[in-house]
Coordinates of C-alpha atoms in Angstrom, one line a residue:
M1 CA 53.9 -90.3 88.1
T2 CA 51.9 -88.6 85.1
T3 CA 49.3 -86.4 85.1
M4 CA 46.6 -85.7 82.8
V5 CA 44.8 -82.6 82.3
A6 CA 41.8 -82.2 79.6
R7 CA 41.6 -79.6 77.8
A8 CA 37.9 -77.2 78.2
T9 CA 35.7 -77.8 75.0
R10 CA 32.4 -75.7 76.3
P11 CA 33.0 -72.2 75.9
A12 CA 33.8 -73.2 71.6
R13 CA 30.8 -75.4 72.0
V14 CA 28.3 -72.4 73.1
S15 CA 30.1 -70.4 70.5
E16 CA 29.4 -72.0 67.8
Q17 CA 25.1 -72.7 69.1
R18 CA 25.1 -69.3 69.7
Q19 CA 26.1 -68.5 65.7
A20 CA 24.0 -70.9 64.5
L21 CA 20.6 -69.9 66.4
L22 CA 21.7 -66.0 65.1
A23 CA 21.3 -67.6 61.8
T24 CA 18.1 -69.1 62.4
Q25 CA 17.1 -65.8 63.4
H26 CA 18.1 -64.0 60.2
M27 CA 16.5 -66.8 58.1
R28 CA 13.0 -66.3 59.3
L29 CA 13.7 -62.8 59.3
M30 CA 13.9 -63.2 56.0
V31 CA 11.3 -65.5 55.2
L32 CA 9.1 -62.8 57.3
L33 CA 10.3 -59.7 55.5
L34 CA 9.7 -61.4 51.9
L35 CA 5.8 -62.7 52.9
F36 CA 5.6 -59.2 53.9
A37 CA 6.8 -58.0 50.2
A38 CA 4.7 -60.9 48.6
A39 CA 1.8 -59.8 51.3
I40 CA 1.9 -56.1 49.9
L41 CA 2.5 -56.9 46.1
L42 CA -0.5 -58.9 46.5
V43 CA -2.1 -56.1 47.3
I44 CA -0.6 -53.5 45.0
V45 CA -1.5 -56.0 41.9
R46 CA -4.9 -56.3 43.4
L47 CA -5.6 -52.5 43.6
A48 CA -4.0 -52.3 40.3
M49 CA -6.7 -54.9 38.7
L50 CA -9.5 -53.2 40.1
A51 CA -8.2 -49.6 38.9
F52 CA -7.0 -50.8 35.2
D53 CA -9.0 -53.6 34.4
G54 CA -11.7 -53.1 31.8
G55 CA -13.6 -55.8 32.5
P56 CA -17.2 -54.2 32.3
E57 CA -19.0 -57.0 29.7
R58 CA -21.2 -54.0 28.4
V59 CA -24.5 -54.9 28.0
A60 CA -26.2 -51.9 25.7
A61 CA -22.9 -49.8 25.5
I62 CA -23.3 -47.6 22.4
S63 CA -20.7 -47.8 19.1
T64 CA -18.1 -44.7 18.9
A65 CA -20.4 -42.8 16.7
P66 CA -23.6 -41.4 18.7
R67 CA -26.7 -43.2 17.6
G68 CA -29.3 -40.7 15.3
D69 CA -32.0 -39.3 17.3
I70 CA -35.8 -40.3 16.8
V71 CA -38.4 -38.0 16.8
D72 CA -42.6 -38.2 16.1
R73 CA -43.9 -36.0 12.8
N74 CA -43.9 -32.9 15.1
G75 CA -40.6 -32.9 16.0
Q76 CA -41.2 -34.3 19.7
Q77 CA -38.5 -37.0 20.9
L78 CA -38.8 -40.3 21.2
A79 CA -35.4 -41.6 21.4
R80 CA -32.1 -39.7 21.7
T81 CA -28.3 -41.2 22.9
I82 CA -27.2 -39.2 26.6
D83 CA -24.1 -39.5 28.2
A84 CA -24.6 -41.1 31.2
W85 CA -22.4 -42.4 34.9
T86 CA -23.1 -46.4 35.2
I87 CA -22.3 -48.2 38.3
G88 CA -21.2 -51.8 38.0
V89 CA -19.8 -54.3 41.0
H90 CA -17.6 -57.0 40.0
P91 CA -19.0 -59.5 42.5
R92 CA -16.2 -61.9 43.1
R93 CA -13.8 -58.8 44.1
L94 CA -16.2 -57.3 46.8
L95 CA -14.3 -56.9 50.5
G96 CA -17.2 -56.0 52.8
D97 CA -20.3 -58.5 54.2
R98 CA -22.3 -58.2 50.8
S99 CA -25.6 -58.4 53.1
D100 CA -24.6 -55.1 54.4
I101 CA -24.0 -54.0 50.8
A102 CA -27.1 -54.9 49.5
K103 CA -28.5 -52.8 52.4
K104 CA -26.9 -49.7 51.5
L105 CA -27.6 -49.9 47.9
A106 CA -31.1 -50.6 47.8
D107 CA -31.3 -47.5 50.6
L108 CA -29.6 -45.1 47.4
M109 CA -31.4 -46.6 44.6
P110 CA -35.0 -47.7 45.5
D111 CA -36.3 -47.1 42.0
V112 CA -34.1 -50.2 41.1
G113 CA -34.6 -52.5 43.5
D114 CA -35.1 -53.6 46.7
Q115 CA -32.1 -55.2 49.2
H116 CA -33.5 -58.9 47.5
H117 CA -32.8 -57.7 44.2
F118 CA -29.2 -56.2 45.1
Y119 CA -27.7 -58.7 47.2
R120 CA -28.7 -61.2 44.1
L121 CA -26.9 -59.0 42.0
I122 CA -23.9 -58.7 43.8
T123 CA -23.8 -62.7 45.3
R124 CA -23.8 -63.5 41.3
D125 CA -21.2 -65.9 40.2
V126 CA -19.8 -63.6 37.3
N127 CA -16.8 -61.2 36.4
F128 CA -19.5 -58.3 36.0
T129 CA -22.5 -56.6 36.5
Y130 CA -24.8 -53.3 36.3
L131 CA -26.6 -52.0 39.0
N132 CA -27.8 -48.8 37.6
R133 CA -27.3 -47.9 33.8
R134 CA -28.5 -44.2 34.2
A135 CA -27.0 -43.0 37.4
S136 CA -27.0 -39.1 38.6
P137 CA -23.9 -37.5 39.5
A138 CA -25.3 -37.5 43.0
L139 CA -26.3 -40.9 43.0
V140 CA -22.1 -42.3 41.7
Q141 CA -21.0 -39.9 44.6
A142 CA -23.3 -41.6 47.5
V143 CA -22.4 -44.8 46.2
N144 CA -18.9 -44.5 45.9
A145 CA -18.5 -43.1 49.8
I146 CA -19.8 -46.9 50.8
G147 CA -16.0 -47.8 50.5
E148 CA -15.9 -50.7 48.2
P149 CA -13.1 -51.4 45.7
G150 CA -15.7 -54.2 44.1
I151 CA -18.2 -51.5 42.9
V152 CA -17.1 -49.3 39.9
F153 CA -18.1 -46.3 38.2
D154 CA -17.9 -45.5 34.1
R155 CA -19.2 -42.7 31.8
E156 CA -20.8 -44.3 28.4
T157 CA -23.3 -43.3 26.3
Q158 CA -26.4 -44.6 26.7
R159 CA -30.3 -44.9 24.7
L160 CA -33.0 -42.6 26.4
Y161 CA -36.6 -43.2 25.7
P162 CA -38.1 -39.8 27.5
Q163 CA -41.4 -41.1 26.9
S164 CA -41.0 -44.0 29.1
T165 CA -44.0 -46.4 27.5
L166 CA -44.9 -44.5 24.5
A167 CA -44.8 -46.2 21.4
A168 CA -42.5 -49.0 23.0
H169 CA -43.5 -51.2 19.9
V170 CA -43.1 -48.8 17.0
L171 CA -39.6 -47.7 18.3
G172 CA -37.9 -50.9 19.9
Y173 CA -34.8 -50.9 21.9
I174 CA -31.2 -52.2 21.5
G175 CA -29.0 -54.6 23.0
T176 CA -26.8 -57.4 22.7
T177 CA -27.5 -60.9 22.2
Q178 CA -25.3 -64.5 23.6
K179 CA -24.4 -64.9 19.6
D180 CA -23.9 -60.8 18.7
P181 CA -22.3 -58.7 21.2
T182 CA -22.5 -55.5 19.2
V183 CA -25.0 -53.1 20.0
H184 CA -28.1 -53.0 17.2
G185 CA -31.7 -52.4 17.2
R186 CA -33.7 -55.3 18.5
L187 CA -37.1 -54.2 18.0
G188 CA -39.2 -51.9 16.6
M189 CA -37.8 -48.5 13.8
E190 CA -35.1 -48.9 16.1
R191 CA -34.4 -52.3 14.2
A192 CA -35.9 -51.5 10.8
L193 CA -33.6 -48.5 10.7
D194 CA -30.4 -49.7 12.4
E195 CA -28.0 -49.0 9.8
R196 CA -29.4 -45.5 8.8
L197 CA -29.2 -44.7 12.5
L198 CA -26.0 -45.9 12.8
N199 CA -24.6 -44.1 10.0
P200 CA -22.3 -41.1 11.1
A201 CA -22.9 -38.9 8.5
M202 CA -26.3 -38.9 9.3
S203 CA -26.4 -39.0 13.0
G204 CA -27.1 -35.2 13.5
T205 CA -30.0 -35.5 11.4
P206 CA -32.9 -37.3 13.4
V207 CA -35.6 -39.7 11.8
V208 CA -39.2 -38.5 11.6
L209 CA -42.1 -41.0 12.4
S210 CA -45.1 -40.5 11.1
I211 CA -46.4 -41.0 14.6
D212 CA -48.3 -38.2 16.3
S213 CA -47.4 -38.8 20.3
R214 CA -50.8 -36.7 21.1
V215 CA -52.9 -39.0 19.1
Q216 CA -50.8 -42.0 20.1
A217 CA -51.4 -40.9 24.2
A218 CA -55.1 -41.1 23.4
M219 CA -55.2 -44.1 21.8
E220 CA -53.3 -46.0 24.6
S221 CA -55.0 -44.0 27.1
E222 CA -58.4 -45.1 26.0
L223 CA -57.4 -48.4 24.9
G224 CA -55.4 -49.3 27.8
Q225 CA -58.5 -48.2 30.1
S226 CA -60.9 -50.5 28.1
M227 CA -58.6 -53.6 28.1
A228 CA -58.0 -53.5 31.7
S229 CA -61.9 -52.7 32.8
M230 CA -63.1 -55.2 30.5
Q231 CA -60.3 -57.6 31.6
A232 CA -59.1 -58.5 28.0
R233 CA -55.9 -60.7 26.7
A234 CA -54.8 -58.0 24.7
A235 CA -56.0 -55.3 22.3
A236 CA -54.6 -53.3 19.6
G237 CA -55.1 -49.6 17.8
V238 CA -54.0 -47.9 14.9
V239 CA -54.9 -44.6 13.3
L240 CA -54.0 -44.7 9.5
D241 CA -54.1 -41.8 6.8
V242 CA -56.0 -43.1 4.2
D243 CA -54.9 -41.0 1.5
T244 CA -50.6 -41.7 2.6
G245 CA -51.0 -44.5 4.9
E246 CA -48.9 -42.5 7.3
V247 CA -49.4 -44.4 10.4
I248 CA -50.4 -41.9 12.9
A249 CA -51.0 -43.7 16.0
M250 CA -50.0 -48.0 16.8
V251 CA -50.6 -49.4 20.2
S252 CA -50.2 -52.8 21.2
L253 CA -51.3 -53.8 24.9
P254 CA -49.7 -55.0 26.8
L255 CA -46.9 -52.6 26.6
F256 CA -43.2 -52.6 27.7
N257 CA -40.6 -49.7 28.6
P258 CA -37.7 -49.8 26.7
N259 CA -35.8 -48.3 28.9
R260 CA -35.8 -51.2 31.5
V261 CA -36.3 -53.7 28.6
G262 CA -35.5 -57.0 30.8
M263 CA -38.1 -57.0 33.2
A264 CA -40.7 -57.0 30.3
G265 CA -41.7 -60.7 29.2
I266 CA -42.3 -62.3 25.7
E267 CA -45.7 -61.3 25.5
Q268 CA -45.0 -57.6 26.0
L269 CA -42.6 -57.3 23.2
R270 CA -44.9 -58.9 20.5
N271 CA -46.4 -56.0 18.4
T272 CA -50.0 -57.2 18.1
V273 CA -50.8 -54.7 15.1
T274 CA -48.2 -56.2 12.8
Q275 CA -47.5 -59.8 14.1
S276 CA -50.6 -61.7 15.2
V277 CA -53.0 -62.7 13.0
Y278 CA -56.7 -63.3 13.4
E279 CA -59.8 -63.7 12.1
L280 CA -61.4 -60.8 12.2
G281 CA -65.2 -61.6 11.9
S282 CA -67.8 -58.9 10.2
A283 CA -65.4 -56.4 9.6
F284 CA -64.7 -58.5 6.2
K285 CA -68.3 -58.0 5.1
P286 CA -67.5 -54.9 3.5
I287 CA -64.9 -55.9 1.8
A288 CA -66.9 -58.8 0.2
M289 CA -69.8 -56.1 -0.9
A290 CA -67.3 -53.6 -2.0
T291 CA -66.3 -56.9 -4.4
A292 CA -69.4 -57.3 -5.4
I293 CA -70.4 -54.2 -6.3
D294 CA -67.3 -53.9 -8.3
T295 CA -67.7 -57.1 -10.1
G296 CA -71.2 -56.3 -11.4
V297 CA -72.6 -58.8 -9.1
V298 CA -74.6 -56.2 -7.4
T299 CA -75.9 -53.3 -9.2
D300 CA -78.6 -52.4 -7.4
M301 CA -78.6 -51.8 -3.8
S302 CA -82.9 -52.9 -3.1
R303 CA -81.5 -56.1 -4.7
R304 CA -82.6 -58.8 -1.4
F305 CA -80.9 -62.2 -0.6
D306 CA -82.6 -65.2 1.4
A307 CA -81.9 -64.8 5.2
T308 CA -85.4 -66.1 6.4
A309 CA -83.2 -69.5 7.2
P310 CA -79.8 -70.6 8.3
L311 CA -78.0 -72.0 5.0
Q312 CA -77.2 -75.3 4.8
V313 CA -73.7 -75.8 2.4
G314 CA -72.9 -79.7 3.0
R315 CA -72.5 -80.6 6.5
F316 CA -72.4 -76.7 7.4
R317 CA -74.6 -74.2 8.5
I318 CA -74.3 -70.7 8.2
K319 CA -77.0 -68.6 10.8
D320 CA -77.2 -65.2 12.3
D321 CA -76.6 -64.1 15.5
H322 CA -79.5 -61.8 15.2
A323 CA -81.8 -63.1 12.6
Q324 CA -84.6 -61.1 10.8
N325 CA -85.7 -64.0 9.2
R326 CA -86.8 -62.4 6.2
W327 CA -85.3 -61.1 2.8
L328 CA -82.4 -58.4 3.1
N329 CA -81.4 -55.8 0.3
I330 CA -78.0 -54.5 0.5
P331 CA -77.8 -51.8 3.5
E332 CA -80.0 -54.2 5.5
T333 CA -77.2 -56.9 5.2
L334 CA -74.7 -54.8 6.7
I335 CA -76.9 -52.6 9.4
H336 CA -77.9 -56.5 10.8
S337 CA -74.3 -57.9 9.7
S338 CA -75.9 -61.0 8.1
N339 CA -74.1 -63.8 7.5
I340 CA -76.6 -65.9 5.6
A341 CA -77.2 -63.1 3.3
T342 CA -73.5 -62.4 3.0
A343 CA -72.7 -65.6 1.9
R344 CA -75.3 -65.7 -0.5
I345 CA -73.7 -62.8 -2.1
A346 CA -70.0 -64.1 -1.9
D347 CA -71.0 -67.4 -3.4
E348 CA -72.4 -65.1 -6.2
I349 CA -68.9 -63.5 -6.4
G350 CA -67.2 -66.8 -6.3
A351 CA -63.7 -68.0 -5.3
Q352 CA -61.5 -66.5 -8.4
R353 CA -63.3 -63.0 -7.6
M354 CA -62.8 -63.2 -4.2
Q355 CA -59.2 -64.4 -4.0
T356 CA -58.1 -61.7 -6.6
M357 CA -59.5 -58.6 -4.0
F358 CA -58.1 -60.7 -1.0
R359 CA -54.4 -60.5 -3.0
K360 CA -55.1 -56.9 -4.3
L361 CA -55.8 -55.9 -0.5
G362 CA -52.1 -57.9 0.2
F363 CA -54.2 -60.3 2.6
D364 CA -51.8 -62.8 0.9
T365 CA -48.5 -61.4 2.3
K366 CA -47.2 -60.0 5.2
P367 CA -48.4 -56.4 6.2
D368 CA -46.3 -53.9 3.8
I369 CA -44.0 -52.2 6.1
E370 CA -40.4 -51.1 7.9
L371 CA -40.6 -52.8 10.4
V372 CA -39.0 -56.4 11.1
E373 CA -42.5 -57.7 13.2
K374 CA -44.8 -59.1 10.8
G375 CA -46.5 -61.7 10.9
R376 CA -47.9 -64.3 8.1
P377 CA -51.7 -64.0 7.3
L378 CA -53.2 -67.5 7.0
W379 CA -54.6 -68.4 3.9
P380 CA -56.6 -71.0 2.8
H381 CA -55.3 -73.7 1.2
Y382 CA -58.1 -74.9 -1.0
W383 CA -60.3 -72.4 -1.5
A384 CA -64.0 -74.7 -1.6
R385 CA -67.7 -73.6 -2.0
T386 CA -67.9 -72.6 1.8
T387 CA -64.3 -70.9 2.1
V388 CA -65.7 -68.5 -0.6
M389 CA -68.9 -68.0 1.6
T390 CA -67.3 -67.8 5.6
T391 CA -64.2 -65.9 4.2
A392 CA -66.6 -63.0 2.7
Y393 CA -67.5 -62.5 6.9
G394 CA -64.1 -62.7 8.0
H395 CA -63.9 -66.7 9.0
G396 CA -61.4 -69.1 7.6
I397 CA -58.6 -66.4 6.9
A398 CA -56.7 -64.7 8.9
V399 CA -54.7 -61.5 9.0
T400 CA -53.0 -58.8 11.2
P401 CA -55.3 -55.6 12.2
L402 CA -52.8 -53.5 10.1
H403 CA -54.0 -55.5 6.8
L404 CA -57.5 -54.6 7.9
A405 CA -56.9 -51.1 8.8
N406 CA -55.0 -50.8 5.6
A407 CA -58.4 -52.6 3.5
Y408 CA -60.5 -50.2 5.0
A409 CA -58.0 -47.2 3.7
T410 CA -58.8 -48.6 0.2
L411 CA -62.5 -48.5 0.8
V412 CA -63.2 -44.9 1.4
N413 CA -60.2 -43.3 0.0
G414 CA -61.0 -43.8 -3.6
G415 CA -60.1 -47.4 -3.9
V416 CA -56.2 -47.0 -4.0
W417 CA -54.4 -49.7 -2.1
R418 CA -50.6 -47.9 -0.9
P419 CA -48.2 -49.3 1.6
T420 CA -48.4 -48.6 5.0
T421 CA -45.6 -46.9 6.5
L422 CA -43.9 -45.3 10.4
L423 CA -42.0 -42.8 8.1
K424 CA -43.5 -38.7 7.7
V425 CA -44.3 -38.4 4.3
Q426 CA -43.9 -34.9 2.6
P427 CA -46.3 -33.5 0.9
G428 CA -47.1 -34.9 -2.5
A429 CA -44.5 -37.5 -2.1
A430 CA -47.2 -40.4 -1.0
P431 CA -46.9 -43.8 -3.1
K432 CA -48.6 -43.9 -6.3
G433 CA -50.3 -47.1 -5.1
R434 CA -52.4 -49.4 -6.6
R435 CA -56.3 -49.4 -8.1
V436 CA -58.3 -51.9 -6.5
I437 CA -62.1 -50.7 -6.6
S438 CA -63.5 -47.5 -8.8
E439 CA -64.3 -44.3 -7.3
A440 CA -67.9 -45.4 -7.9
T441 CA -67.9 -48.2 -5.3
S442 CA -65.3 -46.4 -3.1
A443 CA -68.1 -43.7 -3.0
R444 CA -71.0 -45.9 -2.1
M445 CA -69.1 -47.8 0.2
R446 CA -68.7 -44.4 2.2
Q447 CA -72.5 -44.3 2.1
L448 CA -72.9 -47.9 3.7
L449 CA -70.2 -47.7 6.1
R450 CA -72.1 -44.3 7.4
L451 CA -75.5 -46.0 7.6
I452 CA -74.1 -48.8 9.8
V453 CA -73.0 -46.0 12.6
T454 CA -76.0 -44.2 11.9
D455 CA -78.6 -46.9 11.3
G456 CA -76.2 -50.6 12.5
T457 CA -74.5 -52.4 14.6
G458 CA -71.9 -49.4 14.9
R459 CA -73.8 -46.8 16.9
K460 CA -71.7 -46.7 19.8
A461 CA -69.0 -46.0 17.5
E462 CA -70.8 -42.5 16.5
A463 CA -68.2 -38.7 17.4
P464 CA -70.6 -36.0 17.4
G465 CA -69.7 -33.6 14.7
Y466 CA -67.4 -36.2 13.2
R467 CA -69.1 -38.2 10.6
V468 CA -67.9 -41.7 11.4
G469 CA -68.6 -45.0 9.4
G470 CA -67.4 -48.1 10.1
K471 CA -68.3 -52.0 10.9
T472 CA -68.1 -54.1 14.0
G473 CA -66.5 -57.4 13.7
T474 CA -66.8 -60.2 16.5
A475 CA -65.3 -63.8 15.8
E476 CA -64.8 -66.7 18.4
A477 CA -61.0 -66.7 19.1
A478 CA -59.2 -69.6 17.6
E479 CA -57.3 -72.1 19.6
K480 CA -55.4 -75.3 19.2
G481 CA -58.0 -77.7 17.8
G482 CA -60.7 -74.8 16.7
Y483 CA -62.7 -72.5 18.2
A484 CA -62.7 -71.2 21.9
R485 CA -66.7 -70.7 22.7
N486 CA -66.2 -68.3 25.6
R487 CA -63.5 -65.8 23.8
N488 CA -64.1 -63.8 21.5
V489 CA -62.0 -61.4 19.1
S490 CA -64.0 -58.0 18.6
T491 CA -63.3 -55.2 16.7
F492 CA -64.5 -52.1 15.1
A493 CA -62.6 -50.6 11.7
A494 CA -63.6 -46.9 11.1
A495 CA -63.3 -43.9 9.1
F496 CA -64.0 -40.2 9.2
P497 CA -65.1 -37.7 8.0
M498 CA -67.1 -39.8 6.2
D499 CA -68.0 -37.3 3.7
A500 CA -64.6 -36.7 2.4
P501 CA -62.4 -39.8 4.4
R502 CA -59.3 -38.6 6.3
Y503 CA -58.4 -40.7 8.4
V504 CA -59.0 -44.7 9.6
V505 CA -59.4 -45.8 13.1
L506 CA -59.5 -49.1 14.0
T507 CA -59.4 -51.2 18.0
M508 CA -59.7 -54.6 18.5
M509 CA -60.0 -56.8 21.8
D510 CA -58.7 -59.9 22.6
S511 CA -60.8 -62.0 24.8
P512 CA -62.9 -59.1 26.7
K513 CA -65.0 -60.1 29.2
R514 CA -68.4 -60.0 30.8
V515 CA -68.3 -56.8 33.0
E516 CA -69.9 -54.0 33.9
A517 CA -67.8 -52.1 31.4
N518 CA -69.3 -53.5 28.5
L519 CA -72.9 -54.3 29.9
F520 CA -72.0 -57.4 29.7
Q521 CA -71.5 -58.0 26.2
T522 CA -68.1 -59.0 24.4
T523 CA -69.7 -58.3 20.9
A524 CA -67.6 -55.3 19.2
A525 CA -70.4 -53.0 19.4
Y526 CA -70.1 -53.1 23.7
T527 CA -65.8 -53.3 23.3
A528 CA -64.4 -51.9 20.9
A529 CA -66.6 -49.3 19.2
P530 CA -66.8 -47.3 22.5
V531 CA -63.0 -47.0 22.2
V532 CA -63.0 -45.8 18.7
S533 CA -66.1 -43.4 19.7
R534 CA -63.7 -41.4 22.6
V535 CA -60.3 -41.4 20.1
I536 CA -62.0 -40.0 17.6
S537 CA -63.3 -37.2 20.2
R538 CA -60.3 -37.0 21.0
T539 CA -57.9 -36.7 18.6
G540 CA -60.1 -35.6 15.7
A541 CA -59.2 -31.5 16.3
M542 CA -55.7 -32.3 16.6
L543 CA -56.0 -34.0 13.6
G544 CA -57.1 -30.8 11.7
V545 CA -60.9 -32.2 11.4
I546 CA -62.8 -29.9 13.0
P547 CA -66.4 -31.1 13.9
D548 CA -69.3 -29.9 11.8
A549 CA -72.8 -30.9 13.0
Q550 CA -74.1 -29.4 9.5
R551 CA -72.2 -31.6 7.6
D552 CA -72.8 -35.3 6.4
I553 CA -72.4 -37.6 3.7
D554 CA -75.8 -38.2 1.7
V555 CA -77.3 -41.5 2.7
R556 CA -81.0 -40.7 2.3
E557 CA -81.3 -43.0 -0.5
L558 CA -80.2 -45.9 1.1
Q559 CA -82.4 -45.1 4.4
G560 CA -85.6 -45.7 2.3
L561 CA -84.3 -48.9 1.7
L562 CA -84.7 -50.0 5.6
W563 CA -87.5 -51.4 7.1
H564 CA -88.3 -51.2 10.4
A565 CA -90.9 -53.1 12.6
P566 CA -93.4 -50.9 14.5
G567 CA -91.0 -50.1 17.5
D568 CA -88.3 -52.0 16.6
K569 CA -85.0 -50.8 18.0
K570 CA -82.2 -49.9 15.9
V571 CA -79.6 -52.9 15.8
E572 CA -76.5 -53.4 18.3
A573 CA -75.9 -57.0 17.0
E574 CA -72.3 -57.1 17.3

């Protein structure tokens, strides 16, 4: 009998399974180690990107050469370049809770914005955005303590306007655009003098403007208070040296802060003085009168013109707001601001001579000044008889307030037109200019303008001791399709002292409302003229004009031509 015995195989099978299990465990351990290594590498790369990424798309960083400073005529700093800290954020790289980060940022920078403002910034779908462009070292340290790697810090040169909103439209601001990422001046003198301010060879020499910060501040204050109290849409003011063309003050309201230009609206950035054109009403009448005198149309101040009734010319009817219903001589035409008498005088002047005068004053071109932001006047396409008549009292032609200020400087300085400038003119270096009217005509105009303030529509512009002369102008505001019957533009153009004129002061209010501040009157006599008075009273001595109640220009000859009815009050028509 044969016996069969099987070989035991179990120990071998167990050994194979054990080896397979060990191999699997080794493989899993290797994969786990690789995953850990990959995670560590990812963190290292991430930190490296945060540390070395040059990602801030700078909105207004300055070039390597420091931008030159800008100062006023007395050396007061208006714009300078400083070394500052910036705080930025990479919204896509934030690791912490965004709501919590926004709250902490708002607590540290309440002057920049609230929690909602910062939350909006740090959740933007962009690679980088700024949180603060001019941070102090202490603020940088506090924000860094938040411990968020997505918030970054840098040092860069910044443009600082230490006087905040003062002369904002004169200075302008710097920045970039989508089409041009290079930092350049974008408005005002920053734009006009961009090449000069970026020139490394001249960066240590500041640009000296003609602006006087003290006068600028006074004009901004007085005009701003009046604009607010009278609820006007806009306002403008100019102080001009009549002999050099230097702009001592230029104010356009509403203002903006060039340090935070991103918060300004389009209308705030508009320079009303040089960009906006207006029909400036009766402030044109002295120009028409000077034309009549200089061309020989008027040779006798006592000559009278019929203002007994409205003047009908074709389908147009010219009337006076405060009709005298009688014949008026030259001084009376101006102190009563008669449209009728002025139109009759203009009719005798004629289209050719009126256009020649307006062209000599630059009314057909943009204002002659360094700024790029300049408006083109609205010049009549066809000079009909009625066009000549209406332009003589400031309707049918629109110019900037700077055009008018320069024209008044020409009327009183001896008859010479000079370009206006925002750069300080050294003694004896004023441009020669061009003669527009004779010295004799200019002398007569000084008398007539003074008479308007002492006996006519400009009485509220008087500043005791400063011998102010000027003219009111009130015109209906132009709007699409015609004129707004319930809105007007009120202007007062003045010069002082009239016995030896040195400065022109012009103020303009766009659409003031009838309120207690103007005695419920929106004409220039109640809105613009009082501002001129206050500005001259505050700044006259600063400008070197000492008030003197014993001095004045002699207007007795003209006063003798004025007729007053018994009990008649002095005029306040416009």
